[in-house]
mmCIF file of C-alpha atoms in Angstrom:
data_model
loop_
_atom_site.group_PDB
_atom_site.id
_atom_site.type_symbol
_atom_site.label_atom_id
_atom_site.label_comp_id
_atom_site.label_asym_id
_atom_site.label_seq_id
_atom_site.Cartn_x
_atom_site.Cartn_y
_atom_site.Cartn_z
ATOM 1 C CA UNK A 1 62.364 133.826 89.414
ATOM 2 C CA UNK A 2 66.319 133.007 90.660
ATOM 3 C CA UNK A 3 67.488 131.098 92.695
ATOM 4 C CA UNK A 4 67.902 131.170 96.282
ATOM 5 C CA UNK A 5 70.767 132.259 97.734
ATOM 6 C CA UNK A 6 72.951 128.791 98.822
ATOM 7 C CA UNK A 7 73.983 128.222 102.509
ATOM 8 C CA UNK A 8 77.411 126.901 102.457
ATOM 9 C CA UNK A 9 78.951 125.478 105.370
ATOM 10 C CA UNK A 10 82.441 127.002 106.761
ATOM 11 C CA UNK A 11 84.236 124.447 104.913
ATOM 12 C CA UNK A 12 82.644 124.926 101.547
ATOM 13 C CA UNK A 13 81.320 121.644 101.095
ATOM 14 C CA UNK A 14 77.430 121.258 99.928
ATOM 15 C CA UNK A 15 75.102 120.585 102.549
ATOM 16 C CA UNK A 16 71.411 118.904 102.631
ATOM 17 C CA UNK A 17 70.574 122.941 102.625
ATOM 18 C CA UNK A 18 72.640 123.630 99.538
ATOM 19 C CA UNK A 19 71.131 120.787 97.511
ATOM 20 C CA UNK A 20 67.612 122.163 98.915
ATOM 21 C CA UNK A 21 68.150 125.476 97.870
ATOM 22 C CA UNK A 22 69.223 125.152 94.306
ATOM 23 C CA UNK A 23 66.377 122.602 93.469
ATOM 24 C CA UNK A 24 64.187 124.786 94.893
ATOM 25 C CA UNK A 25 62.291 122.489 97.470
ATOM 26 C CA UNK A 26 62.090 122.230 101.542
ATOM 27 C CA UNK A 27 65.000 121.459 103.159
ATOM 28 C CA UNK A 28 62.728 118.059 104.673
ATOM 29 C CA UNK A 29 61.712 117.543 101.114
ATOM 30 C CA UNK A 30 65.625 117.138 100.312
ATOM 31 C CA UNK A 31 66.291 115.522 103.075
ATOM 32 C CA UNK A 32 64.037 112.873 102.284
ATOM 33 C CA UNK A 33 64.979 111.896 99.179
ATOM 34 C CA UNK A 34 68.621 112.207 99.829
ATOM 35 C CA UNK A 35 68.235 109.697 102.574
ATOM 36 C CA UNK A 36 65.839 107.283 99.833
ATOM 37 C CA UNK A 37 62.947 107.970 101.673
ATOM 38 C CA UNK A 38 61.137 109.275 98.755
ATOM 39 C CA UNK A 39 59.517 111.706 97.262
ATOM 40 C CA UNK A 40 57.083 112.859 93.984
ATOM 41 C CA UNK A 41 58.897 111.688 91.019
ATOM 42 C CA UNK A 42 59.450 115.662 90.603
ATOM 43 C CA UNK A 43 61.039 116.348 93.776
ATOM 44 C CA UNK A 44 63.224 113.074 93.478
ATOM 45 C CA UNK A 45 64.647 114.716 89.938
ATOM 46 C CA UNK A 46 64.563 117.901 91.101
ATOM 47 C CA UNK A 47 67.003 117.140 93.893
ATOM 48 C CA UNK A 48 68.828 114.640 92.214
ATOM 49 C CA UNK A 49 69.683 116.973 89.343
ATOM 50 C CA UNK A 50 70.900 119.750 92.535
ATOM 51 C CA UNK A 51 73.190 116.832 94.528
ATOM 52 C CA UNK A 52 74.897 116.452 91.114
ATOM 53 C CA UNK A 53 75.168 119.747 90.859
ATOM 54 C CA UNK A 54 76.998 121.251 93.469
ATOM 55 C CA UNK A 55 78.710 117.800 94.160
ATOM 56 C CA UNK A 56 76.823 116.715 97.293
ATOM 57 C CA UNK A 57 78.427 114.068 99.158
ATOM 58 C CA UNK A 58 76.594 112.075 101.996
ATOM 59 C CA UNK A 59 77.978 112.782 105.360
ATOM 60 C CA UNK A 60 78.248 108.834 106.584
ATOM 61 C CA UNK A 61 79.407 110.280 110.278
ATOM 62 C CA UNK A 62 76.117 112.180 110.489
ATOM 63 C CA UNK A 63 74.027 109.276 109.029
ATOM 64 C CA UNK A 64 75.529 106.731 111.424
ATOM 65 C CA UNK A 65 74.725 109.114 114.487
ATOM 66 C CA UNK A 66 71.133 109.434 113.711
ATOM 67 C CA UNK A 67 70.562 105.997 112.818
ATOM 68 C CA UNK A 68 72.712 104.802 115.121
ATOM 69 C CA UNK A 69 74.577 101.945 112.036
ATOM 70 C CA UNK A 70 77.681 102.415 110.777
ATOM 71 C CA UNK A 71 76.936 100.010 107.885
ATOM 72 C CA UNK A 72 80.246 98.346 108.720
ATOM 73 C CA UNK A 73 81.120 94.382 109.608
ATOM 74 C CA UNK A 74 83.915 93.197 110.836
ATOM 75 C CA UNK A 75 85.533 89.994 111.009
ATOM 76 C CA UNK A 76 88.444 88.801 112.913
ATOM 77 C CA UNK A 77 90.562 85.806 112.167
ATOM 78 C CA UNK A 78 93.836 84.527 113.244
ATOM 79 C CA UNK A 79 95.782 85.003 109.737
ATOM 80 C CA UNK A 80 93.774 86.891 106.437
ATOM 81 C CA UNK A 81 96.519 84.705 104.542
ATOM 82 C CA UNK A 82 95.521 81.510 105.480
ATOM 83 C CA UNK A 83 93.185 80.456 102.557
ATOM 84 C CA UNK A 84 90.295 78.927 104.886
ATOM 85 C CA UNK A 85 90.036 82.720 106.196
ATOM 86 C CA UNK A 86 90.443 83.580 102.407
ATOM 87 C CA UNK A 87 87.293 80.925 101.472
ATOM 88 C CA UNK A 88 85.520 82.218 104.621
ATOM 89 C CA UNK A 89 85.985 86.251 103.925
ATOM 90 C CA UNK A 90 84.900 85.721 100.635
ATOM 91 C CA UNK A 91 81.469 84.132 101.460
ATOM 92 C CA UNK A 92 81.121 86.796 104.736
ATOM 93 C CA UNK A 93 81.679 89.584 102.265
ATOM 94 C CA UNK A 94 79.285 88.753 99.510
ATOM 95 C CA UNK A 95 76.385 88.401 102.160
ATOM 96 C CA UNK A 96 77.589 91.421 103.952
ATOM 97 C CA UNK A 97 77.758 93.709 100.387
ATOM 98 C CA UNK A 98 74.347 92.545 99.738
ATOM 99 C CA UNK A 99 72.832 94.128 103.106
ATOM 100 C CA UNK A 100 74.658 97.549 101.609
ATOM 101 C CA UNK A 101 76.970 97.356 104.491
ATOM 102 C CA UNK A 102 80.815 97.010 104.098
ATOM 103 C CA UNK A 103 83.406 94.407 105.571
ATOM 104 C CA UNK A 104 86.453 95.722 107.917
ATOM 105 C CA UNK A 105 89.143 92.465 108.124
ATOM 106 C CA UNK A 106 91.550 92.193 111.662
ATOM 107 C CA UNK A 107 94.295 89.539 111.779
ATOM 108 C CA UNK A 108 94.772 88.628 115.480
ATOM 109 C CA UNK A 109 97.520 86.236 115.015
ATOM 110 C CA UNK A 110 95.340 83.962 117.405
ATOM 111 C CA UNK A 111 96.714 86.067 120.328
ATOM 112 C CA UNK A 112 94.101 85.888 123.034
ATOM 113 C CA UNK A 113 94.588 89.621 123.937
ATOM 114 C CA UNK A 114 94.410 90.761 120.389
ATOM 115 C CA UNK A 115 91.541 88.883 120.075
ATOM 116 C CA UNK A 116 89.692 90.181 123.681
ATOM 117 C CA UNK A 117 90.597 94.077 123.422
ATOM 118 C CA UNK A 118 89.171 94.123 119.763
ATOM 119 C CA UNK A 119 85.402 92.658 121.095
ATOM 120 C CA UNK A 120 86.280 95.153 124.197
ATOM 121 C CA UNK A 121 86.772 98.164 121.194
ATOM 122 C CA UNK A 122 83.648 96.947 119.921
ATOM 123 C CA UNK A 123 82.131 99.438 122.973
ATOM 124 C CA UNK A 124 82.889 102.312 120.831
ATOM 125 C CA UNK A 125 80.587 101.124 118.463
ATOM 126 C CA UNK A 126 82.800 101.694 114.971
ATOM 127 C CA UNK A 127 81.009 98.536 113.019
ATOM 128 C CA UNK A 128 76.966 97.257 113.220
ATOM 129 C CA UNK A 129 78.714 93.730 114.556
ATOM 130 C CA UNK A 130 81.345 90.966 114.142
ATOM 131 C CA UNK A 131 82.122 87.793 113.058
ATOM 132 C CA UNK A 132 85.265 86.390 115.353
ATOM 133 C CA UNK A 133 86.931 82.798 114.695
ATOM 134 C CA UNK A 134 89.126 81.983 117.503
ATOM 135 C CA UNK A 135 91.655 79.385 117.799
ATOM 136 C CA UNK A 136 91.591 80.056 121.779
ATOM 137 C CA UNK A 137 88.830 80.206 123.559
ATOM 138 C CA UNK A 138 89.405 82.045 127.511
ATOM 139 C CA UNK A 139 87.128 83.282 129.810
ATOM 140 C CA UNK A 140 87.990 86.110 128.456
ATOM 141 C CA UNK A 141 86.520 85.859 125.478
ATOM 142 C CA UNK A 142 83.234 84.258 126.660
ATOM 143 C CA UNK A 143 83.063 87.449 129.114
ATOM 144 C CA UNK A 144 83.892 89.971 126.503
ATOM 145 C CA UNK A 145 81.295 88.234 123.953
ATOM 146 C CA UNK A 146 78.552 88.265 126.354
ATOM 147 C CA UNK A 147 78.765 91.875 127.349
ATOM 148 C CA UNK A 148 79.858 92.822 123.861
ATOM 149 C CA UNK A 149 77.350 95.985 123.041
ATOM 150 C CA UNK A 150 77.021 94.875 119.289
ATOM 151 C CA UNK A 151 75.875 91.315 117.955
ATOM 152 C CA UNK A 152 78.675 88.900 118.316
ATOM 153 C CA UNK A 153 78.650 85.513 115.753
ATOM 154 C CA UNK A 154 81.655 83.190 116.728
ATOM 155 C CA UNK A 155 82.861 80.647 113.589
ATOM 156 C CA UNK A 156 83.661 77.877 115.979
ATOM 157 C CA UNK A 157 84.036 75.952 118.787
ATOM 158 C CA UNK A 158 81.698 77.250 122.253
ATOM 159 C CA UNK A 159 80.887 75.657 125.186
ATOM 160 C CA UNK A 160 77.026 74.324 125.493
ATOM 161 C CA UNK A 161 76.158 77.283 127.479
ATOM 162 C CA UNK A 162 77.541 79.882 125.795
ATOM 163 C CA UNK A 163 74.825 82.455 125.005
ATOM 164 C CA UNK A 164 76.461 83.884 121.626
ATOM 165 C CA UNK A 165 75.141 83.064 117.984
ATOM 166 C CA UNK A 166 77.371 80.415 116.754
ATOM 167 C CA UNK A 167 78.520 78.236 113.604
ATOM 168 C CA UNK A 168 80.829 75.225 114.257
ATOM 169 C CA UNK A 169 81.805 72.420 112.145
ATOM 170 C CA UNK A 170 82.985 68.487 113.532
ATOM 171 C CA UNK A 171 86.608 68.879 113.809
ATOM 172 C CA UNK A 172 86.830 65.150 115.261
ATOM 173 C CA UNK A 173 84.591 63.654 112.349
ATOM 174 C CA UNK A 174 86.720 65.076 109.793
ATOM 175 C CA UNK A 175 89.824 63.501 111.338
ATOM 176 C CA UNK A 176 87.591 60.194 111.473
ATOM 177 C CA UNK A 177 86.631 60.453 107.767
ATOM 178 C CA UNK A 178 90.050 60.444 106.747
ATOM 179 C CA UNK A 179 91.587 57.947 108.951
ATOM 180 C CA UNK A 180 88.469 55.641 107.681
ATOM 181 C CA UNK A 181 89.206 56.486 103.930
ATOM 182 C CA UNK A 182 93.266 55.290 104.387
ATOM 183 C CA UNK A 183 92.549 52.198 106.526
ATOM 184 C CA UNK A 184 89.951 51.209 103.891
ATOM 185 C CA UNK A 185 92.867 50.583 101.694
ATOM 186 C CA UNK A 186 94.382 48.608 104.497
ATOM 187 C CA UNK A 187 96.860 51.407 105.590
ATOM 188 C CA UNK A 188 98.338 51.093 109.439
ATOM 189 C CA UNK A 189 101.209 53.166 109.582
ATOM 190 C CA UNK A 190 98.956 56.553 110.001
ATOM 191 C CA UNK A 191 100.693 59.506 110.980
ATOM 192 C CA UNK A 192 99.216 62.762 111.849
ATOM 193 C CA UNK A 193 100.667 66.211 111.863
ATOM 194 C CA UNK A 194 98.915 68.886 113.979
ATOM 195 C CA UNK A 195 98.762 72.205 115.171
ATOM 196 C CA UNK A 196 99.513 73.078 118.429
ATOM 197 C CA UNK A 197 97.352 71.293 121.149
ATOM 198 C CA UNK A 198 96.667 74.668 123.005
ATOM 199 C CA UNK A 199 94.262 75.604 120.399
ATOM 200 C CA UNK A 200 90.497 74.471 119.720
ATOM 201 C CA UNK A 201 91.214 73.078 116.374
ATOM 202 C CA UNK A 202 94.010 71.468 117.699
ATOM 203 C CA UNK A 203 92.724 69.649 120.565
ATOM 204 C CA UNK A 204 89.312 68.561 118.657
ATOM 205 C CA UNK A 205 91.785 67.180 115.545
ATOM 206 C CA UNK A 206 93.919 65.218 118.254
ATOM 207 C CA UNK A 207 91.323 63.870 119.949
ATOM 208 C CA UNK A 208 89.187 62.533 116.516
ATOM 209 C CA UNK A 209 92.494 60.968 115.448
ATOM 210 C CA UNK A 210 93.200 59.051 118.417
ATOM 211 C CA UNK A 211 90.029 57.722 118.584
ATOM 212 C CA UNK A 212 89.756 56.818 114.857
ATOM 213 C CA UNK A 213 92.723 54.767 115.017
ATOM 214 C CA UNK A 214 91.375 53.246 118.011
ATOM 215 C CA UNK A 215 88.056 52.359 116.890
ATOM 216 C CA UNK A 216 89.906 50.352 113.607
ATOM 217 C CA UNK A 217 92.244 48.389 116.377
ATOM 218 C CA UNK A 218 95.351 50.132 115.667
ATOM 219 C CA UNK A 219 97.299 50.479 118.939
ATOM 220 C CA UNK A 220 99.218 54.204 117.956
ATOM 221 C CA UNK A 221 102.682 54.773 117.587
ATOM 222 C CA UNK A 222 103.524 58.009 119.549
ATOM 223 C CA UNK A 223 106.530 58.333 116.652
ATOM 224 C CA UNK A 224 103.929 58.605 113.845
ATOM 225 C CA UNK A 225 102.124 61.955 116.161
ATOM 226 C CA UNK A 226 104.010 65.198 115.566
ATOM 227 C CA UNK A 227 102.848 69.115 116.160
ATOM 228 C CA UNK A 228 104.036 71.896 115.169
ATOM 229 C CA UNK A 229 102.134 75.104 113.733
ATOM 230 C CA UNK A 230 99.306 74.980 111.390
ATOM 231 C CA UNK A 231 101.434 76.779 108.566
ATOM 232 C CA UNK A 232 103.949 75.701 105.503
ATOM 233 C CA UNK A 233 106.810 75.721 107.203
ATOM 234 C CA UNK A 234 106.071 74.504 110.633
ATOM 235 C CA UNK A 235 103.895 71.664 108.938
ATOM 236 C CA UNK A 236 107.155 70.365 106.720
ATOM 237 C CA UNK A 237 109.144 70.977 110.165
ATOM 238 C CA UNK A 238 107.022 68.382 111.337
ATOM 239 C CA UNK A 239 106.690 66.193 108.904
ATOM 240 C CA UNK A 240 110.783 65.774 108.623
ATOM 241 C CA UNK A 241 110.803 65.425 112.281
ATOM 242 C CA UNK A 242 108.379 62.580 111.589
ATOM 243 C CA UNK A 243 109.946 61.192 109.306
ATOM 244 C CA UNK A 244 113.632 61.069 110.644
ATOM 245 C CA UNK A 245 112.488 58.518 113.562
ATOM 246 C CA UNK A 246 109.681 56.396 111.960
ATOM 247 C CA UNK A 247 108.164 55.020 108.407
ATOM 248 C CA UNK A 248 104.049 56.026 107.866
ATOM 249 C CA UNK A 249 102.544 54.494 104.978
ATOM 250 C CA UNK A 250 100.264 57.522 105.220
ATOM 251 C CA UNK A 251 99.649 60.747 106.354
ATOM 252 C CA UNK A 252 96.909 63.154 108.135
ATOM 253 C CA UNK A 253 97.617 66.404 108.573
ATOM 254 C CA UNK A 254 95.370 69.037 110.372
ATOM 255 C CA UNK A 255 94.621 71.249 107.622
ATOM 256 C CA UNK A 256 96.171 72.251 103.851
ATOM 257 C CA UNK A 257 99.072 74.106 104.766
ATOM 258 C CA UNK A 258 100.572 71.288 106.928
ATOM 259 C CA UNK A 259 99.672 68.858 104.210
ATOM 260 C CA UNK A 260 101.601 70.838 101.325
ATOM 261 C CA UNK A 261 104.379 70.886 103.649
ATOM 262 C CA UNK A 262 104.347 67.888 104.100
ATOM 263 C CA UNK A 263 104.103 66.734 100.721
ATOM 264 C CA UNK A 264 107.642 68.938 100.292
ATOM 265 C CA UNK A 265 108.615 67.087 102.819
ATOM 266 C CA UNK A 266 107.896 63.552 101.288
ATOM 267 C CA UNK A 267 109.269 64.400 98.526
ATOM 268 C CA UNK A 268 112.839 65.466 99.654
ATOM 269 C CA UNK A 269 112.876 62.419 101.492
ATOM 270 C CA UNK A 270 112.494 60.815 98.233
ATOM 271 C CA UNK A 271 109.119 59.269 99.153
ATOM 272 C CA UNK A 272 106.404 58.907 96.196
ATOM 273 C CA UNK A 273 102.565 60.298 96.812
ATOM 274 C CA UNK A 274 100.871 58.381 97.115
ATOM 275 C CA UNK A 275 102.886 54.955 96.173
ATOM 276 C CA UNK A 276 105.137 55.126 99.041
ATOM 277 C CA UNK A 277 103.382 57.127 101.415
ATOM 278 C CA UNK A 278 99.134 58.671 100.929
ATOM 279 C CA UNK A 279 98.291 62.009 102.651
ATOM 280 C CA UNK A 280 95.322 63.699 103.575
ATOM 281 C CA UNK A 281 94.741 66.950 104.562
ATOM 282 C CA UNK A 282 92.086 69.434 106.029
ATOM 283 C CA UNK A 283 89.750 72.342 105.218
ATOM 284 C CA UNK A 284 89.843 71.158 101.006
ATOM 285 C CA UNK A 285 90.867 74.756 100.051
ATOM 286 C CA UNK A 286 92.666 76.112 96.856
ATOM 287 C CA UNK A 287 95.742 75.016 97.768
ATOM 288 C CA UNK A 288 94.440 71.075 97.906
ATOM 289 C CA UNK A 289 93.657 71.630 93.847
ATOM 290 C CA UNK A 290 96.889 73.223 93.163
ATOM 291 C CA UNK A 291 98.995 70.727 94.062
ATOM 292 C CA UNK A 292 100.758 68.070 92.241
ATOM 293 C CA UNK A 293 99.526 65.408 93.066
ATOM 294 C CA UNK A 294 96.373 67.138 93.760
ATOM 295 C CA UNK A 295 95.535 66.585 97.501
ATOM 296 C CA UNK A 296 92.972 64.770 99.241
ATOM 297 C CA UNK A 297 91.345 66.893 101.763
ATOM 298 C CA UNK A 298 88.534 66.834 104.402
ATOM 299 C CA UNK A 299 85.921 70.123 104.110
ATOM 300 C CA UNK A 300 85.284 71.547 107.163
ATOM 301 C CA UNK A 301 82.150 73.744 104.796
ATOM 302 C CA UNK A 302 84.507 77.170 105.523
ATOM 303 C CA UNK A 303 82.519 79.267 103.116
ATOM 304 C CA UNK A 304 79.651 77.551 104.079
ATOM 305 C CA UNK A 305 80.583 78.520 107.622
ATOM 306 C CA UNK A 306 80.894 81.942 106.805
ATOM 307 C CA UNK A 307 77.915 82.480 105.118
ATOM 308 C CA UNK A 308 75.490 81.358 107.262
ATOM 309 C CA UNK A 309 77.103 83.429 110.395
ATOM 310 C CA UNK A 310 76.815 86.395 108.298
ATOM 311 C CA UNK A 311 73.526 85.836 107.859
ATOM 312 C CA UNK A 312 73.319 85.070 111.501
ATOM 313 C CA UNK A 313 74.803 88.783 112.219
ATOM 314 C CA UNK A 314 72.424 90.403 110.069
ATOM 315 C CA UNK A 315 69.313 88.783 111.391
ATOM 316 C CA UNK A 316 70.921 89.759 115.263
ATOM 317 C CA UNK A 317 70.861 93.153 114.144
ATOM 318 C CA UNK A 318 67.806 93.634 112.701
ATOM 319 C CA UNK A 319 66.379 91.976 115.820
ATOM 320 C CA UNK A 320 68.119 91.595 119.164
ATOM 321 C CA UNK A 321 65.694 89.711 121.003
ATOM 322 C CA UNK A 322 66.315 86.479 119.077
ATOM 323 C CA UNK A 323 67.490 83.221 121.196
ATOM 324 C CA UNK A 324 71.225 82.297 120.980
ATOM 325 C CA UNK A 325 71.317 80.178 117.625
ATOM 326 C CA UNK A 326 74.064 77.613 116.677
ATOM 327 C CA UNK A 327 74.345 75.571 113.439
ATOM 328 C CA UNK A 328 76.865 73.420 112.262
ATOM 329 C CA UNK A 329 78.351 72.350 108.937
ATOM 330 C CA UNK A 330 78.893 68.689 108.297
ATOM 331 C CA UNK A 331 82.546 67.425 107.234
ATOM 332 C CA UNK A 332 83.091 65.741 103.732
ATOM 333 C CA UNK A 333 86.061 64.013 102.589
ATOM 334 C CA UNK A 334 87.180 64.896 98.632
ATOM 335 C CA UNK A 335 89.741 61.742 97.509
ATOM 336 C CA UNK A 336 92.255 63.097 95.138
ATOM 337 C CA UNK A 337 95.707 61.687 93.796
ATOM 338 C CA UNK A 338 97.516 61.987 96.717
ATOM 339 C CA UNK A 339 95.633 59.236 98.405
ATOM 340 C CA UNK A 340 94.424 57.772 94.909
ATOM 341 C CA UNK A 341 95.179 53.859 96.152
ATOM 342 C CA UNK A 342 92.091 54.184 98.258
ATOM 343 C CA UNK A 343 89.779 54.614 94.543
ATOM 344 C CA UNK A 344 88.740 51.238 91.896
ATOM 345 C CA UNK A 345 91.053 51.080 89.429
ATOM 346 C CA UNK A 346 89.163 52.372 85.874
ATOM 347 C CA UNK A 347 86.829 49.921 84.568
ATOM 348 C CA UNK A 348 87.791 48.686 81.028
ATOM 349 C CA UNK A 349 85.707 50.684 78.927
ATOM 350 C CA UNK A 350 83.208 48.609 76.683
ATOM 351 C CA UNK A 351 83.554 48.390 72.838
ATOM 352 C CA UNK A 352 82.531 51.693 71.504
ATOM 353 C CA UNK A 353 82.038 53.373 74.189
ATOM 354 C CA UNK A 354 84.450 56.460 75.543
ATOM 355 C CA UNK A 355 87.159 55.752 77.262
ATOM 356 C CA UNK A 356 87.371 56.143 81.256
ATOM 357 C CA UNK A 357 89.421 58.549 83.331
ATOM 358 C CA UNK A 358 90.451 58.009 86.824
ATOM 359 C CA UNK A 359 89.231 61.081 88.819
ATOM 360 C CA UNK A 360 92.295 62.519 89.652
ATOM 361 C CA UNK A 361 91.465 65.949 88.609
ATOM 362 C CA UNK A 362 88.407 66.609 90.092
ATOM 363 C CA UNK A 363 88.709 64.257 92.865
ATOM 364 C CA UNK A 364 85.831 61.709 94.614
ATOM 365 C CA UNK A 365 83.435 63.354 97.592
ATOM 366 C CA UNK A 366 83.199 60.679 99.960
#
């Protein structure tokens, strides 16, 4: 017996009806197993066999209008270069590829309006949900959250009331566990380096500073505060505006970036790290292993962050009737040789036993 005749479309490409008709089954037959619904092993090899055959292709538009899922997640941070976003993506993705779905990235560049008509876009339904982590926080963006059609996680700071799924970490204890770690070595002269104020990260980092300094009894400078941006070259901006009208013995800056300019900085002020002057940074990225000296660094859990609002999203989709959820990562402090003072020198190693290293390399989790 023949085959059937095939149905091709105007356009010539293979159809569900194409791939029924040359294995020889019902088009609903086909149209189950195409969509891994199943089948008798038979019919499942049977159509297989056809799809490779005539080069059947899945049409994702028609799949997402039945099911109503594009099978696409997207995330929107301020800068895709910044390696926190880096750490974070990472962590987001591998969750997200493991749901079969696929990851779209947006860099806002922390503008508020990028940030608000992208969760207004998210009307047209083009991903399954997103994962935003704004450095700004409007009314705006609370209003556009809440009437967002699709599930909304936000990777930061919200207000108590907010009724969006969100992860956050302690901005303020970080600062604290750093300011504690230098003034344990009986550092005064702490200066901190920060973004600008206007943002969440900002603000929170100010605030645990200040209060860290006042809870050891150290009335602050205002010389030894400086803000700028929280990138390389605003951060080494800052730190030789810092350094042209004061002396620190040590350093805080609000996150890696700042820090390695900084450390620039230090260093073509002819200043030794961490003999002359110890710094600290935030987030504990890459970038903190890279450098020489290798940094000291407060982890604000990004990847840990990013994982568990991914998983977060998925569980909103699957069910929309959860409760408004919000978790939070704990801070930890890694000491590495750019603060190195603060660690016991290396105990004399006993007769016939190896000798011991300093931990410079891998650094000390406080």
């Amino acid at each position: 017996m023949g085959r059937k005749r095939l149905q091709e479309p105007a356009d010539g490409r293979p159809t569900v009806h194409t791939v029924a008709a040359r294995a020889g089954v019902s088009i609903a037959s086909a149209s189950r197993v195409l969509n891994g619904v199943g089948g008798s092993p038979e019919t499942i090899r049977k159509v297989r066999e056809a799809a490779a055959e005539v080069g059947y292709v899945p049409n994702a538009i028609a799949r997402s209008l039945q099911s109503q899922r594009t099978g696409l997640i997207a995330l929107a941070v301020e800068d895709i270069g910044n390696p926190v976003y880096v750490e974070m993506m990472r962590a987001i993705e591998a969750v997200v590829a493991s749901s079969g779905r696929q990851l779209l990235v947006h860099a806002t560049g922390g503008r508020i309006d990028n940030e608000t008509a992208l969760l207004r876009r998210l009307a047209n339904r083009y991903v399954d949900g997103m994962i935003v982590s704004p450095i700004r926080v409007t009314d705006d963006h609370l209003t556009a959250l809440v009437d967002s059609p699709v599930p909304v996680v936000v990777v930061g700071q919200l207000g108590a009331d907010a009724a969006v799924d969100n992860v956050r970490t302690d901005s303020r204890q970080g600062v604290a566990l750093a300011v504690d770690h230098l003034v344990a070595t009986g550092l005064r002269r702490i200066g901190f380096v920060n973004g600008p104020l206007d943002t969440v990260p900002g603000a929170a980092r100010d605030a645990g500073f200040r209060a860290a300094v006042a809870r050891h009894g150290i009335a602050l400078d205002e010389d030894l505060v400086e803000v700028g941006d929280f990138q390389y070259v605003a951060g080494r901006s800052a730190t030789e505006r810092l350094l042209a009208r004061t002396h620190p013995d040590a350093l805080v800056c609000a996150n890696d970036l700042i820090a390695v300019g900084a450390l620039h900085a230090l260093l073509a002020a002819g200043r030794r790290v961490p003999q002359d002057v110890a710094v600290v940074g935030m987030d504990d990225t890459e970038l903190a292993r890279m450098m020489f000296p290798q940094l000291s660094s407060v982890s604000l859990g990004s990847a840990e962050r990013g994982r568990r609002a991914a998983e977060l999203l998925l569980q909103r989709i699957a069910d929309a009737t959860l409760p408004p959820r919000r978790e939070q990562v704990p801070p930890s402090l890694t000491v590495r040789a750019s603060s190195a003072a603060t660690l016991p020198a290396p105990r004399s190693a006993e007769p016939g036993s190896p000798p011991t290293t300093h931990p410079f390399s891998e650094g000390v989790t406080a």
